[in-house]
PDB file of C-alpha atoms and ligand atoms in Angstrom:
ATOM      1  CA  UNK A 286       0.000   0.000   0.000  1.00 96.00           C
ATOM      2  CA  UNK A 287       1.498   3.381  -0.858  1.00 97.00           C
ATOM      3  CA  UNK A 288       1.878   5.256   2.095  1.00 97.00           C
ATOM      4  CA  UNK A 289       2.823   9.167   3.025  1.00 96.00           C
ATOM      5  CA  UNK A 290       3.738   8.176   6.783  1.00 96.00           C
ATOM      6  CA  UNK A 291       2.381   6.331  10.183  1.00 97.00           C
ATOM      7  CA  UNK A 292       2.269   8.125  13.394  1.00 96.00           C
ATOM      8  CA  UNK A 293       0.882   7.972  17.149  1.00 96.00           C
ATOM      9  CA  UNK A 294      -1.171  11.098  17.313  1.00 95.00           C
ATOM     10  CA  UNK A 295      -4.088  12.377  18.903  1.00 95.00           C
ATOM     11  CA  UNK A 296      -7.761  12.353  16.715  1.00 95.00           C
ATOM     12  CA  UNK A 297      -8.145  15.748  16.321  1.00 92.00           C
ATOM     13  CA  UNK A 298     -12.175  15.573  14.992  1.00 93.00           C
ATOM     14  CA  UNK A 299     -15.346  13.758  15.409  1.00 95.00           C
ATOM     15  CA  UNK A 300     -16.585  11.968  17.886  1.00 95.00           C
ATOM     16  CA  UNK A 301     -13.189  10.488  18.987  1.00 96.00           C
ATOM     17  CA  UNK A 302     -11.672  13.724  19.331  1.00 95.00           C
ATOM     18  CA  UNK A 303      -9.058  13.555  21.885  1.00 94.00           C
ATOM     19  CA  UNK A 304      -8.417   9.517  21.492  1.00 97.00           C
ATOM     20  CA  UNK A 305      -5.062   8.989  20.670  1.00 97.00           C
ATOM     21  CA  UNK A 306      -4.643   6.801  18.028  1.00 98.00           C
ATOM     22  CA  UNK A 307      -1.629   5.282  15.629  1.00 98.00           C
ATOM     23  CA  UNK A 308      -2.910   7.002  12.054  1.00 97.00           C
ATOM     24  CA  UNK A 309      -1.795   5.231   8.990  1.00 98.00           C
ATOM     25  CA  UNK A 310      -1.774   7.790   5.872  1.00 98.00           C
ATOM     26  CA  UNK A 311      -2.345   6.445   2.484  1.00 98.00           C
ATOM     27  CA  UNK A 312      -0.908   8.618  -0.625  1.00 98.00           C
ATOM     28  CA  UNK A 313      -3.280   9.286  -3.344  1.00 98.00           C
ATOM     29  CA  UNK A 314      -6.649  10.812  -3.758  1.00 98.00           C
ATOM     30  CA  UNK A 315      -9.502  10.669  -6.924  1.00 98.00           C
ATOM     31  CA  UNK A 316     -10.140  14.536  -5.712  1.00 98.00           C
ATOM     32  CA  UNK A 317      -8.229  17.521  -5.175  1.00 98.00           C
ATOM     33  CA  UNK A 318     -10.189  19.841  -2.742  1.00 98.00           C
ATOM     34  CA  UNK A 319      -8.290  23.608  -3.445  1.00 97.00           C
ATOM     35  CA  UNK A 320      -7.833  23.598   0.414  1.00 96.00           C
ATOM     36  CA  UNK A 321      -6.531  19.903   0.885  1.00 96.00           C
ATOM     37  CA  UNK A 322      -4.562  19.965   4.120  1.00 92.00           C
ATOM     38  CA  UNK A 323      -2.536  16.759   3.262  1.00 94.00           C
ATOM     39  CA  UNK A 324      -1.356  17.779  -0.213  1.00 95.00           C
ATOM     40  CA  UNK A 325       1.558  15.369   0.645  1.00 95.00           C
ATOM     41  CA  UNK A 326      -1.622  12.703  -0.448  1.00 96.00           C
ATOM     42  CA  UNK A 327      -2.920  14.587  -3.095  1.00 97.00           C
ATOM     43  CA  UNK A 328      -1.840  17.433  -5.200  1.00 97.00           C
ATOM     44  CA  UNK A 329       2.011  16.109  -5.333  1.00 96.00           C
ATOM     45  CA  UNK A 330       1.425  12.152  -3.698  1.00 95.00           C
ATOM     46  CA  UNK A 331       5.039  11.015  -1.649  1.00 95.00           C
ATOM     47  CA  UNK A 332       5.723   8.031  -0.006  1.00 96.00           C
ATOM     48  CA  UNK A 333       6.609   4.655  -0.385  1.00 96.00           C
ATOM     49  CA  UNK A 334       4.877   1.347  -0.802  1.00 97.00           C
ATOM     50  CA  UNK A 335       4.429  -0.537   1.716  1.00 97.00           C
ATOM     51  CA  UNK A 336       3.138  -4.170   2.601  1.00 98.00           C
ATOM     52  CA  UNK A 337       0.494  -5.433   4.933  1.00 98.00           C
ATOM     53  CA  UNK A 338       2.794  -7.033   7.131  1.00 98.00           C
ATOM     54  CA  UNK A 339       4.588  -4.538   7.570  1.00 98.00           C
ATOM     55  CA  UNK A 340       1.997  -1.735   8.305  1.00 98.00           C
ATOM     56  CA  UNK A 341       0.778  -3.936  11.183  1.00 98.00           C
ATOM     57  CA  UNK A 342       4.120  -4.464  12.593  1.00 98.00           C
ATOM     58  CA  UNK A 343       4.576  -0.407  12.515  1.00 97.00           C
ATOM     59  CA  UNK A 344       1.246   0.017  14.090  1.00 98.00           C
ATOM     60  CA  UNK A 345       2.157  -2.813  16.801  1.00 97.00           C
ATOM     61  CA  UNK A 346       5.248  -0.333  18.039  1.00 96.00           C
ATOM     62  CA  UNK A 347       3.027   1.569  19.788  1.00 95.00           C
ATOM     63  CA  UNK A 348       0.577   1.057  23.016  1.00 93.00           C
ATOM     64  CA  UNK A 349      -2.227   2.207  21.105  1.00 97.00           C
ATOM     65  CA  UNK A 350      -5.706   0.724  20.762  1.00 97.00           C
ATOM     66  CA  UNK A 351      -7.062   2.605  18.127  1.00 98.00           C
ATOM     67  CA  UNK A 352      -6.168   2.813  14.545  1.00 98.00           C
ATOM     68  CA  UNK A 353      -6.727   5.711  11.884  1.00 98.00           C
ATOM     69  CA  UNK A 354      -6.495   4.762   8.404  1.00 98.00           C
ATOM     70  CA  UNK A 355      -6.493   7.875   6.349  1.00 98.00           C
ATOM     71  CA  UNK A 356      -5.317   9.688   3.497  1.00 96.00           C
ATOM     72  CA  UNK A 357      -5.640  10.953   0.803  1.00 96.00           C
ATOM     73  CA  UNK A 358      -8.471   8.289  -0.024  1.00 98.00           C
ATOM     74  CA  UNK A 359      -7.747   4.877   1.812  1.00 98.00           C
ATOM     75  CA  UNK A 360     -10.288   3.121  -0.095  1.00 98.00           C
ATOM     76  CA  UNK A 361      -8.080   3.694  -3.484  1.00 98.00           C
ATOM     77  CA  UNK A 362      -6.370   0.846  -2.413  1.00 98.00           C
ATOM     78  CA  UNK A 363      -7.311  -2.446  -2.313  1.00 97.00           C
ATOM     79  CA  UNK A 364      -4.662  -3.610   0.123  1.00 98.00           C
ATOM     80  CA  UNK A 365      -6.970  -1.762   2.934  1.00 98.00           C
ATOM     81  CA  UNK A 366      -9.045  -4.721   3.054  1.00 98.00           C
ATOM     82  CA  UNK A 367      -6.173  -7.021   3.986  1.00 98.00           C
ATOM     83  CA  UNK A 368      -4.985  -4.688   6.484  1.00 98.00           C
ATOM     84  CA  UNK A 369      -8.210  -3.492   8.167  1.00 98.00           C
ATOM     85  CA  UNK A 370      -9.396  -7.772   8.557  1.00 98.00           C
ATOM     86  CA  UNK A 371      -5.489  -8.366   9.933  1.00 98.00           C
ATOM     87  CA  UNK A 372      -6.122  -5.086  12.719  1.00 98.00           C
ATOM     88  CA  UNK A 373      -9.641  -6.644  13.349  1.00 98.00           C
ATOM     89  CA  UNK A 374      -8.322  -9.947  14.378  1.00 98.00           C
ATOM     90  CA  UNK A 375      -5.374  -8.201  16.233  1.00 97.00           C
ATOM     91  CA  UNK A 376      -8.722  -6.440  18.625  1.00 98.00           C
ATOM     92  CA  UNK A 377      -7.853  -2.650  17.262  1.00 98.00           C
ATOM     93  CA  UNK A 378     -10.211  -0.367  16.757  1.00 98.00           C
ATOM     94  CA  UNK A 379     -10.167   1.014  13.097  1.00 98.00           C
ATOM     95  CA  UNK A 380     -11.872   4.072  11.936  1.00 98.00           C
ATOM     96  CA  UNK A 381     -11.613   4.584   8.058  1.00 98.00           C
ATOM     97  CA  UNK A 382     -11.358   8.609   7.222  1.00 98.00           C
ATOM     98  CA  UNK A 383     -12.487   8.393   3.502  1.00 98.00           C
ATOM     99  CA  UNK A 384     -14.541  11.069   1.505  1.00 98.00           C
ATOM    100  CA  UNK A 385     -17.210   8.508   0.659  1.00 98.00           C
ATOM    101  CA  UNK A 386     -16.748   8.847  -2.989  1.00 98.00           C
ATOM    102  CA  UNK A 387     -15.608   5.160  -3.452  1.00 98.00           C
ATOM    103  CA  UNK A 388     -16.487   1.699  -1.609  1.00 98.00           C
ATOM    104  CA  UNK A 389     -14.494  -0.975  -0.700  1.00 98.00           C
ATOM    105  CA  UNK A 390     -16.575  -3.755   2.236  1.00 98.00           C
ATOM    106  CA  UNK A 391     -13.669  -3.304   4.594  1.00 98.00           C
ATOM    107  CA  UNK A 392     -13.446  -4.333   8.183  1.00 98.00           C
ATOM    108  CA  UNK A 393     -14.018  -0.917   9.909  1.00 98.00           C
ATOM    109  CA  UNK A 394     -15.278   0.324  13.877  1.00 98.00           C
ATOM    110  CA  UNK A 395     -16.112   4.047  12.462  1.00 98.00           C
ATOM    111  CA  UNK A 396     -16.508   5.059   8.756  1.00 98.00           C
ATOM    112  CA  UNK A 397     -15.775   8.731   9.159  1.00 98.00           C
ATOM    113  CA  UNK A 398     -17.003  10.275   5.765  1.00 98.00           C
ATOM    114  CA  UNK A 399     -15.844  13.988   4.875  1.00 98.00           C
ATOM    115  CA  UNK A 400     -18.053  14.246   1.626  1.00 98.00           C
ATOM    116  CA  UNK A 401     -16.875  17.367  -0.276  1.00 98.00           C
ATOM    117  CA  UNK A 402     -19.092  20.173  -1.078  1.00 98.00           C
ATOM    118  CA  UNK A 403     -19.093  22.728  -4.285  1.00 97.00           C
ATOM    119  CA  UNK A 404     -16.954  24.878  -2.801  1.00 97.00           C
ATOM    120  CA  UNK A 405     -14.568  22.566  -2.172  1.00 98.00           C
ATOM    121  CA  UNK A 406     -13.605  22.320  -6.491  1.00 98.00           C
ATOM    122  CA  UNK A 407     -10.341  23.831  -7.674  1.00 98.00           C
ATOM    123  CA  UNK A 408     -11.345  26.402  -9.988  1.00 96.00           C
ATOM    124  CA  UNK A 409      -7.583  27.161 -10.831  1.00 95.00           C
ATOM    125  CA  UNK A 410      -7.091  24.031 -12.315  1.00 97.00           C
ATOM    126  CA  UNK A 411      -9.881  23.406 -15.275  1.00 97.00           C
ATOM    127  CA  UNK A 412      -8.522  19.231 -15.629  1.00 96.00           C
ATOM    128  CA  UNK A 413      -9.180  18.662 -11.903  1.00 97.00           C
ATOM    129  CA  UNK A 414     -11.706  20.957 -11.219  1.00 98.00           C
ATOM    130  CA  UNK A 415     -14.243  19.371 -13.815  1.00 97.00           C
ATOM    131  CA  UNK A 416     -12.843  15.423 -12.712  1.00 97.00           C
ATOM    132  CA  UNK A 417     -13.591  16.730  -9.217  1.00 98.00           C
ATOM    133  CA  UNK A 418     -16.997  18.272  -9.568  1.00 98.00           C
ATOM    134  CA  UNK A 419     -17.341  14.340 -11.611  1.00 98.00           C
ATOM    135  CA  UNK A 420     -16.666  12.620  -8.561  1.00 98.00           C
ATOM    136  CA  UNK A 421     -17.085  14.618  -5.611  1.00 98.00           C
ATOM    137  CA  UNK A 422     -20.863  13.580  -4.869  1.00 98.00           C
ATOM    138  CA  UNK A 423     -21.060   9.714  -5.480  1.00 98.00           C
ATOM    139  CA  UNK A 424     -24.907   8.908  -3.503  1.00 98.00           C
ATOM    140  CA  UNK A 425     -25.001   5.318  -3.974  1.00 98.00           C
ATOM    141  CA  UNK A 426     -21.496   5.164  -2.209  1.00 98.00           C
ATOM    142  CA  UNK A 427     -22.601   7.375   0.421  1.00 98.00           C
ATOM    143  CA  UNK A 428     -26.182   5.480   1.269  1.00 98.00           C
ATOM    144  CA  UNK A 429     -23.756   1.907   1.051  1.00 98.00           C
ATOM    145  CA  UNK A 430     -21.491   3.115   3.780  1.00 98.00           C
ATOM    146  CA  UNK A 431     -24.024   4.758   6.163  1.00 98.00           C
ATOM    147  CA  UNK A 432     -26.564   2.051   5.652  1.00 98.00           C
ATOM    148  CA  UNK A 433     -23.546  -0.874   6.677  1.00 98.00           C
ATOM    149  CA  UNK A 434     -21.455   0.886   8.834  1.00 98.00           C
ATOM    150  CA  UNK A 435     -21.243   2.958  12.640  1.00 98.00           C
ATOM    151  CA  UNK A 436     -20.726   6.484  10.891  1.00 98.00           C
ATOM    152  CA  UNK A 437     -19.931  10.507  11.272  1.00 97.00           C
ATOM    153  CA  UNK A 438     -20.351  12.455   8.449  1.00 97.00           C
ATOM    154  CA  UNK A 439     -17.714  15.537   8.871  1.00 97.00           C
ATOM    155  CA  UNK A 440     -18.623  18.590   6.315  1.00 97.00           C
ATOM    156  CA  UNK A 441     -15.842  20.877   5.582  1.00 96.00           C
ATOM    157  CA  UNK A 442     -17.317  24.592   5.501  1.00 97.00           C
ATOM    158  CA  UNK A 443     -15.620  27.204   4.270  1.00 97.00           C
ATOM    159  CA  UNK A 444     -17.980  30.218   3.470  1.00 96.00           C
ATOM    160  CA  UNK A 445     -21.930  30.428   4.485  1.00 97.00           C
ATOM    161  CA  UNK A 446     -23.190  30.088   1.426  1.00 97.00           C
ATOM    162  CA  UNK A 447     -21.810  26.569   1.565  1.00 97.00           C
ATOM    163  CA  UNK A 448     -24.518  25.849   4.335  1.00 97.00           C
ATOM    164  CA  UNK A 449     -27.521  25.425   2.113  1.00 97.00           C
ATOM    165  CA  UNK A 450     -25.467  22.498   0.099  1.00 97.00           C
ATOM    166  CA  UNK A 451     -25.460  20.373   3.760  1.00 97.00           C
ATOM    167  CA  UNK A 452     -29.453  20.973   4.033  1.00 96.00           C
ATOM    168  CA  UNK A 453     -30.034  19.822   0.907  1.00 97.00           C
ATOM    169  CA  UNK A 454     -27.441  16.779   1.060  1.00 97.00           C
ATOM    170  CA  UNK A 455     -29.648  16.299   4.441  1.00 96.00           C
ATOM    171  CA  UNK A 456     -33.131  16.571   2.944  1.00 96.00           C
ATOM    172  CA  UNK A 457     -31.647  13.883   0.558  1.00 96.00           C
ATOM    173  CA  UNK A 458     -30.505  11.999   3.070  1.00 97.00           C
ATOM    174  CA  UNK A 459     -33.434  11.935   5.663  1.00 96.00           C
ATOM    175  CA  UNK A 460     -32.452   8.950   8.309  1.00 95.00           C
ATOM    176  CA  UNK A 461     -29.209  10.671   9.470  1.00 95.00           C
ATOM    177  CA  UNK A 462     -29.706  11.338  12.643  1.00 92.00           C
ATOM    178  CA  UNK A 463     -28.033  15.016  13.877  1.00 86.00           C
ATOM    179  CA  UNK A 464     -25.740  13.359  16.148  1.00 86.00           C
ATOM    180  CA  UNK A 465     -23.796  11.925  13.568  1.00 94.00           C
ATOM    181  CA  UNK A 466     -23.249  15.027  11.761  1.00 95.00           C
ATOM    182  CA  UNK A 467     -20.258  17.335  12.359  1.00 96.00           C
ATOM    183  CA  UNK A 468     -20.081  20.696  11.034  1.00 97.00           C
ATOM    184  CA  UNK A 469     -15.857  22.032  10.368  1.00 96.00           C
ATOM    185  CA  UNK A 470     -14.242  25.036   9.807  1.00 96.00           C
ATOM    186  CA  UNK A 471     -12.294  25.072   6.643  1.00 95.00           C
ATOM    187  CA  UNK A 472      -8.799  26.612   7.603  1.00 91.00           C
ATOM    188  CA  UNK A 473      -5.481  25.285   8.293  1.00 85.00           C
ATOM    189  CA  UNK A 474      -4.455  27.873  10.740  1.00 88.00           C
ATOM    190  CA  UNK A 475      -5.888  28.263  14.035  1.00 87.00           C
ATOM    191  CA  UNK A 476      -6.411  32.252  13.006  1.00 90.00           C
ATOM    192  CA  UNK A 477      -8.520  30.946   9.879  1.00 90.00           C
ATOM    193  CA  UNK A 478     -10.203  28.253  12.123  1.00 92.00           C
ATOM    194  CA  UNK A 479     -11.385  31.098  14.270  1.00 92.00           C
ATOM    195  CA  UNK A 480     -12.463  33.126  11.989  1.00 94.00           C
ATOM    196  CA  UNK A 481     -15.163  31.189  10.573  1.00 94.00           C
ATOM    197  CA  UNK A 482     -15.902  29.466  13.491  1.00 95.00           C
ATOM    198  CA  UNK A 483     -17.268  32.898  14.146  1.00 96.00           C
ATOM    199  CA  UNK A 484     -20.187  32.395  11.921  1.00 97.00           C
ATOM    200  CA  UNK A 485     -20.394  28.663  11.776  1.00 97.00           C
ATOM    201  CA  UNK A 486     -21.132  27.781  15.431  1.00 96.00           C
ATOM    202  CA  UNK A 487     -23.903  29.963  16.070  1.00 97.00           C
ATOM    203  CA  UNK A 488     -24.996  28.242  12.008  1.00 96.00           C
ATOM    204  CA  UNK A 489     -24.735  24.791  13.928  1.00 95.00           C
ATOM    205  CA  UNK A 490     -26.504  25.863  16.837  1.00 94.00           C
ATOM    206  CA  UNK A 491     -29.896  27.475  15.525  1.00 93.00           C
ATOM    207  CA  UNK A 492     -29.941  23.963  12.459  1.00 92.00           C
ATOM    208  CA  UNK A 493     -29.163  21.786  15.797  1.00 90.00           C
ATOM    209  CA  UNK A 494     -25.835  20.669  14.406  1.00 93.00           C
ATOM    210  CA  UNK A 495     -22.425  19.671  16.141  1.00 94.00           C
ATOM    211  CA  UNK A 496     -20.041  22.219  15.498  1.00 95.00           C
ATOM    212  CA  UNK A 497     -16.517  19.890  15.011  1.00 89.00           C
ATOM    213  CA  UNK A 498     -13.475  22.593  16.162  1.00 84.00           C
ATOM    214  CA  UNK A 499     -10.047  20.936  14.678  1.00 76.00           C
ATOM    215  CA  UNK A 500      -8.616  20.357  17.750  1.00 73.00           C
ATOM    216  CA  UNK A 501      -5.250  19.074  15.992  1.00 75.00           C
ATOM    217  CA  UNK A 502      -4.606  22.472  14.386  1.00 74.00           C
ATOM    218  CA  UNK A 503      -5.248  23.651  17.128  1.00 74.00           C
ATOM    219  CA  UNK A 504      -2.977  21.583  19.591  1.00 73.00           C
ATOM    220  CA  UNK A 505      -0.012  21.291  17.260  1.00 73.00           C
ATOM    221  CA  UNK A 506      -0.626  23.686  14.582  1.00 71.00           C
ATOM    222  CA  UNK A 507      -0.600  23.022  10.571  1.00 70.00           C
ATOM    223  CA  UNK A 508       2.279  20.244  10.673  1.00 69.00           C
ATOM    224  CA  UNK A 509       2.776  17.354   9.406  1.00 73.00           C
ATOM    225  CA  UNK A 510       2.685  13.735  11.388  1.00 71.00           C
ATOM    226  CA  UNK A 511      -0.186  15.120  13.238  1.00 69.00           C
TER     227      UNK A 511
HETATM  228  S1  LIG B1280     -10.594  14.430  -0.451  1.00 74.64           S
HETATM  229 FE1  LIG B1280      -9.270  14.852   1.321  1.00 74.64          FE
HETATM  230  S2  LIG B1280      -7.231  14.136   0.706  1.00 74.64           S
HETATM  231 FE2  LIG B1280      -8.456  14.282  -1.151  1.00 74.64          FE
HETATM  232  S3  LIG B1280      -7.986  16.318  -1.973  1.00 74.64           S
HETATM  233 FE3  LIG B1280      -9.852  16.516  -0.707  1.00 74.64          FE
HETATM  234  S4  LIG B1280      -9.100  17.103   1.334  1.00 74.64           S
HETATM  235 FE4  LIG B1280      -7.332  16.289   0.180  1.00 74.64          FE
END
C-alpha cells in the first residue's frame, strides 16, 4: 500500500476527538479539494509502498488501541481490506477517514465520511476541477457506507453560502440522525479556524448541528505527522 507516513497522534475531529490513536496515511486521492490539508496525499502524492505485514508491525510499536487509516483516499487501495481484517483480528479499533466517494466492504469500527461540497472544487485548475466536480458527490457510495457501517459524516465549511449544500445533502438523506453530523471550519491555521468558526457555530446551533473545532490544528498547529 502506498503510504505518506504512520504516526501515534491524537484524533483531532469527530466523535473520537481527543483519542489517541496510531494514524496510517495512504498517498493518493480521486479529488483535489483547493484547500486539501494533506497535499503530501494529493496534489504532489510522496511516499513509499508498503506491505500489509509490515503496516501492522509499525502500528504494533506503539501502546495504542485505536487505529486511523487515512489519506488521501484509503479506499483507493485495495490492500486496505487485507490490512483493516489483519487489525480486526489483532482487537484494534479502526476508523476509516475516507470522503465517501468510493467503496471498498472493509473491516471498519467508524466510517468517518468527509463528503466534499461545491466549494470545495479547484477552480484554478480546469482538468481537476471538472474530474472533481465528476466525482465529488457519489450517492449510492454514500447510502452503502451509512446504511452498513457505525458512521460521522464531517462537512468541511468554508464560506456560508456553503450551508444550504449540507441541508439539501440532508433533505436527501433523511435517516441521518443530527448526532452523527459534524459541522468544520475550513482553515489550516488556528487564526482561519477562528475566523469562521465565528459564523459557523452559532450556524450549527440554531440547524441543531455539532459544530466539530479541529482540535489538531489547534494543539499542534498546521504540521505534518499530526
Ligand atoms: S478528499 Fe481529502 S485528501 Fe483528497 S484532496 Fe480533498 S481534502 Fe485532500
Amino acid at each position: 500500500m502506498f503510504l505518506s507516513e504512520i504516526y501515534k497522534s491524537m484524533q483531532g475531529e469527530g466523535m473520537l476527538t481527543g483519542t489517541p490513536s496510531v494514524f496510517v496515511r495512504a498517498s493518493g486521492c480521486n479529488l483535489r479539494c483547493w484547500f486539501c490539508d494533506t497535499p503530501h496525499t494529493s496534489w504532489h502524492p510522496e511516499g513509499k509502498d508498503i506491505s500489509v505485514d509490515e503496516i501492522v508491525a509499525q502500528v504494533e510499536e506503539w501502546d495504542c488501541r485505536h487505529v486511523v487509516l487515512t489519506g488521501g483516499e484509503p479506499m483507493l487501495f485495495a490492500e486496505l481490506l487485507p490490512l483493516a481484517e489483519q487489525l480486526r483480528h489483532g482487537g484494534w479499533h479502526i476508523t476509516i477517514e475516507t470522503a465517501g466517494t468510493l467503496y471498498l466492504p472493509v473491516a471498519c469500527d467508524l466510517m468517518s465520511i468527509s463528503p466534499k461540497l461545491a466549494s470545495s472544487g479547484p477552480t484554478e485548475h480546469p482538468h481537476w476541477s471538472r474530474r472533481h466536480a465528476r466525482q465529488r458527490f457519489q450517492p449510492q457510495v454514500l447510502q452503502a457506507l451509512m446504511g452498513e457501517y457505525a458512521y460521522q459524516l464531517k462537512f468541511v465549511v468554508d464560506q456560508p453560502s456553503d450551508v444550504p449544500e449540507v441541508v439539501e445533502f440532508l433533505e436527501r438523506f433523511p435517516d441521518v440522525p443530527p448526532a452523527r453530523l459534524w459541522l468544520m471550519p475550513q482553515g489550516q491555521t488556528p487564526e482561519d479556524l477562528r475566523e469562521r468558526s465565528q459564523w459557523l457555530e452559532p450556524i450549527c446551533q440554531e440547524h441543531g448541528w455539532t459544530f466539530c473545532p479541529r482540535k489538531h490544528i489547534e494543539w499542534y498547529g498546521p504540521v505534518r505527522g499530526t
